[in-house]
């Protein structure tokens, strides 16, 4: 098994998760804004959506895709409209920056849930690494691997935008 920073295999799962979080923050890799260990198995994170912000990552993408597959049409929520108003190229540049930072620090992001996109009501956003349980050590210096992974990350933004467009009721 892989450890990061001050994480040790003898620690409880909650403490190991917390140590990974601290490690990422020390490296300047954006993740949850706050965290504390509650007990041996649980951590608590601050609510980053209390101001009306919302996450647009894997969970949102799967939910929207499911709605589209059923043929559902609905009004988009205000925060979904905000998401569609953010320049996707700007989001992709930030994804690339975060991924590059992790890569340069020897970290490979989780293969199936690399990042979460936090969209704020004012149109600002953050690319956050939230799946820190499944981080890996970068095992290759091959930059083309980084670029191929980045294309997958960038496509997920396009797919979510397309699916929201299919879901939206046009007036």
XYZ file of N, CA and C in Angstrom:
513
model
N 0.836 -1.190 0.000
C 0.000 0.000 0.000
C 0.875 1.247 0.000
N 0.308 2.347 -0.469
C 1.037 3.589 -0.647
C 0.712 4.548 0.493
N 1.723 5.261 0.956
C 1.500 6.302 1.959
C 2.037 7.628 1.428
N 1.506 8.713 1.975
C 1.905 10.060 1.581
C 2.171 10.904 2.818
N 3.155 11.790 2.725
C 3.432 12.723 3.814
C 3.719 12.007 5.115
N 3.024 12.412 6.173
C 3.218 11.826 7.505
C 2.300 10.629 7.763
N 1.618 10.183 6.737
C 0.718 9.042 6.863
C 1.523 7.785 7.188
N 0.984 6.959 8.083
C 1.619 5.690 8.427
C 0.569 4.590 8.396
N 0.978 3.411 7.989
C 0.053 2.285 7.871
C -0.581 1.911 9.218
N 0.064 2.228 10.322
C -0.462 1.881 11.639
C -1.555 2.840 12.117
N -1.771 3.923 11.395
C -2.788 4.902 11.785
C -4.189 4.376 11.477
N -5.172 4.933 12.169
C -6.562 4.613 11.845
C -6.865 5.148 10.450
N -7.922 4.630 9.844
C -8.255 5.075 8.490
C -8.579 6.566 8.462
N -9.230 7.073 9.484
C -9.541 8.507 9.519
C -8.265 9.338 9.635
N -7.350 8.906 10.457
C -6.098 9.656 10.628
C -5.264 9.614 9.342
N -5.252 8.463 8.655
C -4.522 8.365 7.381
C -5.116 9.304 6.349
N -6.442 9.351 6.271
C -7.121 10.242 5.335
C -6.756 11.705 5.652
N -6.788 12.044 6.919
C -6.444 13.399 7.352
C -4.998 13.744 6.982
N -4.092 12.811 7.176
C -2.684 13.063 6.851
C -2.495 13.252 5.349
N -3.226 12.509 4.537
C -3.168 12.727 3.071
C -3.681 14.119 2.720
N -4.757 14.521 3.361
C -5.324 15.855 3.137
C -4.289 16.931 3.481
N -3.666 16.781 4.646
C -2.624 17.748 5.052
C -1.473 17.772 4.053
N -1.056 16.618 3.576
C 0.029 16.497 2.613
C -0.306 17.255 1.324
N -1.498 17.036 0.796
C -1.903 17.734 -0.431
C -1.917 19.242 -0.210
N -2.441 19.677 0.899
C -2.493 21.121 1.183
C -1.084 21.707 1.275
N -0.154 20.995 1.884
C 1.239 21.469 1.973
C 1.855 21.626 0.592
N 1.473 20.756 -0.338
C 2.015 20.801 -1.694
C 1.324 21.842 -2.576
N 0.266 22.461 -2.063
C -0.466 23.439 -2.855
C -1.474 22.830 -3.806
N -1.856 21.593 -3.544
C -2.859 20.920 -4.361
C -4.213 21.170 -3.705
N -5.142 21.808 -4.421
C -6.416 22.180 -3.799
C -7.269 20.970 -3.442
N -7.803 21.008 -2.242
C -8.654 19.942 -1.727
C -9.667 20.572 -0.778
N -10.302 19.782 0.067
C -11.306 20.315 1.002
C -10.718 21.474 1.801
N -11.576 22.454 2.095
C -11.102 23.659 2.771
C -10.735 23.424 4.233
N -11.384 22.478 4.878
C -11.064 22.177 6.274
C -11.411 20.724 6.558
N -10.749 20.187 7.574
C -10.990 18.790 7.934
C -10.550 18.557 9.369
N -11.253 17.664 10.032
C -10.813 17.213 11.356
C -11.190 15.753 11.527
N -10.447 15.084 12.370
C -10.712 13.679 12.668
C -11.784 13.629 13.749
N -12.847 12.872 13.488
C -13.954 12.738 14.433
C -13.742 11.515 15.325
N -13.410 10.392 14.719
C -13.114 9.161 15.452
C -12.233 8.298 14.555
N -12.032 7.054 14.905
C -11.111 6.195 14.164
C -11.484 6.000 12.699
N -12.760 6.084 12.380
C -13.231 5.802 11.025
C -13.778 7.012 10.276
N -13.911 8.170 10.924
C -14.598 9.297 10.298
C -13.828 10.614 10.425
N -13.913 11.382 9.344
C -13.431 12.759 9.359
C -14.626 13.658 9.054
N -14.514 14.911 9.438
C -15.546 15.903 9.105
C -14.886 16.977 8.263
N -15.574 17.371 7.212
C -15.087 18.441 6.349
C -16.054 19.611 6.441
N -15.526 20.795 6.233
C -16.381 21.974 6.200
C -17.324 21.906 5.010
N -18.489 22.524 5.148
C -19.477 22.532 4.074
C -19.122 23.636 3.082
N -18.594 23.243 1.946
C -18.171 24.204 0.934
C -19.327 24.643 0.045
N -20.537 24.141 0.319
C -21.704 24.500 -0.491
C -22.689 25.372 0.285
N -22.346 25.759 1.478
C -23.259 26.521 2.331
C -23.670 27.853 1.689
N -22.854 28.390 0.820
C -23.158 29.675 0.169
C -23.941 29.517 -1.130
N -24.398 28.303 -1.418
C -25.123 28.051 -2.663
C -24.256 27.443 -3.746
N -22.984 27.236 -3.451
C -22.079 26.586 -4.394
C -22.497 25.128 -4.567
N -22.014 24.498 -5.633
C -22.328 23.081 -5.873
C -21.150 22.411 -6.563
N -21.028 21.115 -6.312
C -19.984 20.327 -6.955
C -20.473 19.811 -8.305
N -19.606 19.878 -9.296
C -19.870 19.379 -10.642
C -18.745 18.419 -11.008
N -18.805 17.245 -10.418
C -17.807 16.217 -10.673
C -18.492 14.942 -11.117
N -17.902 13.829 -10.756
C -18.387 12.526 -11.184
C -19.833 12.278 -10.752
N -20.162 12.607 -9.515
C -21.508 12.354 -9.004
C -22.544 13.149 -9.800
N -22.258 14.417 -10.043
C -23.186 15.261 -10.811
C -23.300 14.753 -12.246
N -22.170 14.394 -12.823
C -22.169 13.914 -14.206
C -23.031 12.653 -14.339
N -22.898 11.724 -13.420
C -23.700 10.494 -13.471
C -25.185 10.784 -13.270
N -25.510 11.706 -12.376
C -26.909 12.052 -12.131
C -27.541 12.681 -13.374
N -26.832 13.623 -13.981
C -27.354 14.285 -15.177
C -27.460 13.292 -16.326
N -26.448 12.455 -16.496
C -26.481 11.444 -17.557
C -27.687 10.527 -17.382
N -27.972 10.142 -16.135
C -29.136 9.299 -15.863
C -30.440 9.983 -16.250
N -30.541 11.268 -15.957
C -31.745 12.009 -16.337
C -31.896 12.066 -17.855
N -30.800 12.311 -18.543
C -30.832 12.402 -20.001
C -31.256 11.064 -20.601
N -30.728 9.966 -20.079
C -31.052 8.642 -20.612
C -32.529 8.307 -20.475
N -33.186 8.855 -19.471
C -34.616 8.591 -19.295
C -35.462 9.532 -20.144
N -34.818 10.471 -20.832
C -35.548 11.414 -21.670
C -36.137 12.577 -20.901
N -35.749 12.700 -19.684
C -36.275 13.776 -18.842
C -35.860 15.141 -19.375
N -36.746 16.092 -19.244
C -36.459 17.491 -19.565
C -36.895 18.310 -18.353
N -36.124 19.312 -18.007
C -36.482 20.155 -16.864
C -35.764 21.491 -16.971
N -36.214 22.412 -16.156
C -35.516 23.690 -16.040
C -34.198 23.431 -15.316
N -33.157 24.061 -15.775
C -31.882 23.947 -15.069
C -31.948 24.759 -13.782
N -31.216 24.294 -12.786
C -31.148 25.040 -11.530
C -30.289 26.292 -11.753
N -30.422 27.271 -10.885
C -29.588 28.474 -11.039
C -28.091 28.151 -11.076
N -27.641 27.227 -10.250
C -26.201 26.929 -10.219
C -25.781 26.154 -11.471
N -26.674 25.361 -12.054
C -26.359 24.698 -13.325
C -26.206 25.735 -14.426
N -27.043 26.763 -14.402
C -26.909 27.836 -15.395
C -25.597 28.595 -15.193
N -25.210 28.787 -13.938
C -23.920 29.438 -13.661
C -22.797 28.593 -14.255
N -22.844 27.269 -14.025
C -21.830 26.368 -14.574
C -21.714 26.526 -16.084
N -22.849 26.539 -16.766
C -22.832 26.660 -18.224
C -22.306 28.017 -18.681
N -22.350 29.006 -17.789
C -21.836 30.327 -18.124
C -20.342 30.491 -17.932
N -19.709 29.522 -17.287
C -18.255 29.590 -17.075
C -17.559 29.079 -18.331
N -16.551 29.800 -18.767
C -15.796 29.422 -19.969
C -15.131 28.060 -19.751
N -15.500 27.040 -20.529
C -14.917 25.712 -20.328
C -13.399 25.692 -20.528
N -12.874 26.564 -21.352
C -11.415 26.610 -21.544
C -10.719 27.032 -20.254
N -11.348 27.933 -19.507
C -10.783 28.376 -18.226
C -10.774 27.220 -17.234
N -11.861 26.453 -17.207
C -11.929 25.289 -16.315
C -10.856 24.276 -16.704
N -10.724 24.008 -17.992
C -9.745 23.026 -18.468
C -8.318 23.459 -18.150
N -8.046 24.749 -18.234
C -6.699 25.233 -17.868
C -6.423 24.983 -16.392
N -7.434 25.176 -15.554
C -7.241 24.944 -14.118
C -7.099 23.457 -13.824
N -7.866 22.624 -14.505
C -7.698 21.172 -14.358
C -6.266 20.790 -14.722
N -5.775 21.322 -15.828
C -4.411 21.017 -16.281
C -3.391 21.477 -15.250
N -3.604 22.658 -14.668
C -2.664 23.183 -13.669
C -2.624 22.290 -12.438
N -3.789 21.894 -11.951
C -3.854 21.042 -10.760
C -3.235 19.681 -11.053
N -3.562 19.114 -12.200
C -3.014 17.812 -12.563
C -1.493 17.894 -12.721
N -1.020 18.940 -13.361
C 0.425 19.125 -13.547
C 1.139 19.271 -12.199
N 0.533 20.017 -11.285
C 1.123 20.177 -9.950
C 1.251 18.822 -9.261
N 0.183 18.036 -9.289
C 0.226 16.706 -8.675
C 1.290 15.847 -9.347
N 1.317 15.859 -10.675
C 2.272 15.059 -11.445
C 3.709 15.420 -11.062
N 3.983 16.721 -11.001
C 5.339 17.177 -10.665
C 5.736 16.783 -9.239
N 4.763 16.598 -8.373
C 5.028 16.190 -6.984
C 5.037 14.676 -6.828
N 4.909 13.950 -7.969
C 4.976 12.492 -7.931
C 3.666 11.815 -7.592
N 2.556 12.530 -7.735
C 1.253 11.997 -7.361
C 0.419 11.738 -8.608
N -0.231 10.601 -8.605
C -1.185 10.284 -9.662
C -2.582 10.344 -9.049
N -3.444 11.128 -9.660
C -4.791 11.303 -9.133
C -5.593 10.017 -9.286
N -6.638 9.885 -8.475
C -7.497 8.704 -8.520
C -8.000 8.488 -9.940
N -7.955 7.275 -10.405
C -8.251 6.975 -11.809
C -9.706 7.213 -12.192
N -10.624 7.046 -11.268
C -12.034 7.141 -11.659
C -12.753 8.382 -11.128
N -12.074 9.196 -10.345
C -12.712 10.385 -9.768
C -11.622 11.412 -9.471
N -11.002 11.892 -10.537
C -9.793 12.691 -10.417
C -9.983 14.014 -9.688
N -11.099 14.674 -9.916
C -11.297 15.991 -9.328
C -12.788 16.257 -9.155
N -13.084 17.267 -8.366
C -14.428 17.822 -8.288
C -14.315 19.295 -8.626
N -15.300 19.784 -9.323
C -15.354 21.177 -9.708
C -16.388 21.845 -8.811
N -15.958 22.825 -8.023
C -16.856 23.565 -7.155
C -17.226 24.862 -7.862
N -18.494 24.983 -8.224
C -18.995 26.189 -8.888
C -19.682 27.053 -7.830
N -19.277 28.317 -7.776
C -19.869 29.254 -6.825
C -20.920 30.115 -7.538
N -21.901 30.606 -6.786
C -22.971 31.407 -7.395
C -22.481 32.621 -8.184
N -21.315 33.161 -7.823
C -20.799 34.344 -8.536
C -20.056 33.980 -9.821
N -20.001 32.688 -10.151
C -19.333 32.250 -11.377
C -17.879 31.869 -11.178
N -17.343 32.103 -9.996
C -15.980 31.640 -9.738
C -16.039 30.138 -9.468
N -14.909 29.496 -9.522
C -14.889 28.048 -9.344
C -13.548 27.605 -8.795
N -13.520 26.369 -8.345
C -12.284 25.739 -7.907
C -12.253 24.302 -8.364
N -11.089 23.843 -8.760
C -10.869 22.434 -9.083
C -10.239 21.826 -7.840
N -10.930 20.872 -7.239
C -10.488 20.289 -5.973
C -10.263 18.793 -6.114
N -9.258 18.304 -5.425
C -9.001 16.869 -5.350
C -9.675 16.380 -4.071
N -10.755 15.621 -4.247
C -11.527 15.158 -3.102
C -11.376 13.657 -2.867
N -11.114 12.878 -3.897
C -10.909 11.443 -3.728
C -9.431 11.226 -3.400
N -9.118 11.371 -2.119
C -7.710 11.239 -1.725
C -7.388 9.844 -1.202
N -8.396 9.017 -1.047
C -8.161 7.633 -0.638
C -7.437 6.873 -1.746
N -7.773 7.182 -2.996
C -7.250 6.420 -4.128
C -6.122 7.111 -4.883
N -5.393 7.988 -4.208
C -4.217 8.584 -4.839
C -3.181 7.503 -5.086
N -2.332 7.743 -6.047
C -1.245 6.809 -6.304
C 0.059 7.556 -6.498
N 1.124 6.825 -6.502
C 2.431 7.406 -6.814
C 2.596 7.358 -8.325
N 3.093 8.427 -8.879
C 3.366 8.436 -10.313
C 4.500 7.463 -10.574
N 4.275 6.515 -11.429
C 5.268 5.461 -11.681
C 5.997 5.647 -12.991
N 5.631 6.667 -13.736
C 6.238 6.861 -15.041
C 6.585 8.322 -15.227
N 7.651 8.547 -15.945
C 8.034 9.907 -16.303
C 7.415 10.306 -17.631
N 6.692 9.389 -18.255
C 6.158 9.644 -19.592
C 5.120 10.753 -19.548
N 5.458 11.853 -20.158
C 4.581 13.007 -20.176
C 3.344 12.755 -21.035
N 3.454 11.860 -22.033
C 2.290 11.569 -22.871
C 1.181 10.905 -22.068
N 1.530 10.190 -20.997
C 0.532 9.603 -20.119
C -0.255 10.711 -19.429
N 0.437 11.715 -18.955
C -0.220 12.856 -18.329
C -1.172 13.521 -19.313
N -0.725 13.713 -20.538
C -1.556 14.373 -21.535
C -2.775 13.547 -21.909
N -2.626 12.220 -22.002
C -3.791 11.384 -22.325
C -4.791 11.406 -21.177
N -4.317 11.393 -19.940
C -5.216 11.492 -18.794
C -5.916 12.844 -18.787
N -5.202 13.890 -19.132
C -5.772 15.229 -19.156
C -6.904 15.318 -20.179
N -6.747 14.670 -21.326
C -7.808 14.699 -22.337
C -9.088 14.083 -21.794
N -8.969 13.016 -21.022
C -10.143 12.386 -20.416
C -10.784 13.354 -19.418
N -9.970 14.001 -18.616
C -10.490 14.959 -17.638
C -11.227 16.098 -18.334
N -10.635 16.596 -19.391
C -11.233 17.719 -20.114
C -12.522 17.299 -20.804
N -12.574 16.092 -21.322
C -13.794 15.617 -21.988
C -14.961 15.525 -21.021
N -14.677 15.237 -19.762
C -15.775 15.121 -18.802
C -16.493 16.463 -18.637
N -15.782 17.562 -18.739
C -16.410 18.886 -18.695
C -17.325 19.054 -19.902
N -16.835 18.681 -21.079
C -17.643 18.796 -22.302
C -18.884 17.917 -22.232
N -18.735 16.678 -21.736
C -19.872 15.765 -21.646
C -20.945 16.324 -20.705
N -20.524 16.858 -19.565
C -21.488 17.404 -18.614
C -22.215 18.607 -19.224
N -21.485 19.456 -19.921
C -22.117 20.614 -20.574
C -23.130 20.146 -21.636
N -22.745 19.156 -22.423
C -23.656 18.630 -23.445
C -24.907 18.023 -22.824
N -24.709 17.230 -21.775
C -25.863 16.586 -21.133
C -26.791 17.599 -20.492
N -26.260 18.632 -19.869
C -27.123 19.673 -19.309
C -27.913 20.360 -20.413
N -27.276 20.558 -21.555
C -27.983 21.146 -22.691
C -29.133 20.280 -23.181
N -28.936 18.949 -23.156
C -29.997 18.023 -23.570
C -31.129 17.995 -22.547
N -30.788 18.193 -21.309
C -31.751 18.132 -20.223
C -32.617 19.394 -20.159
N -32.025 20.514 -20.520
C -32.673 21.814 -20.346
C -33.906 21.977 -21.228
N -34.937 22.490 -20.608
C -36.137 22.881 -21.334
C -35.848 24.273 -21.890
N -35.988 24.423 -23.176
C -35.756 25.745 -23.765
C -37.064 26.501 -23.839
N -36.980 27.762 -23.521
C -38.187 28.596 -23.488
C -38.269 29.439 -24.747
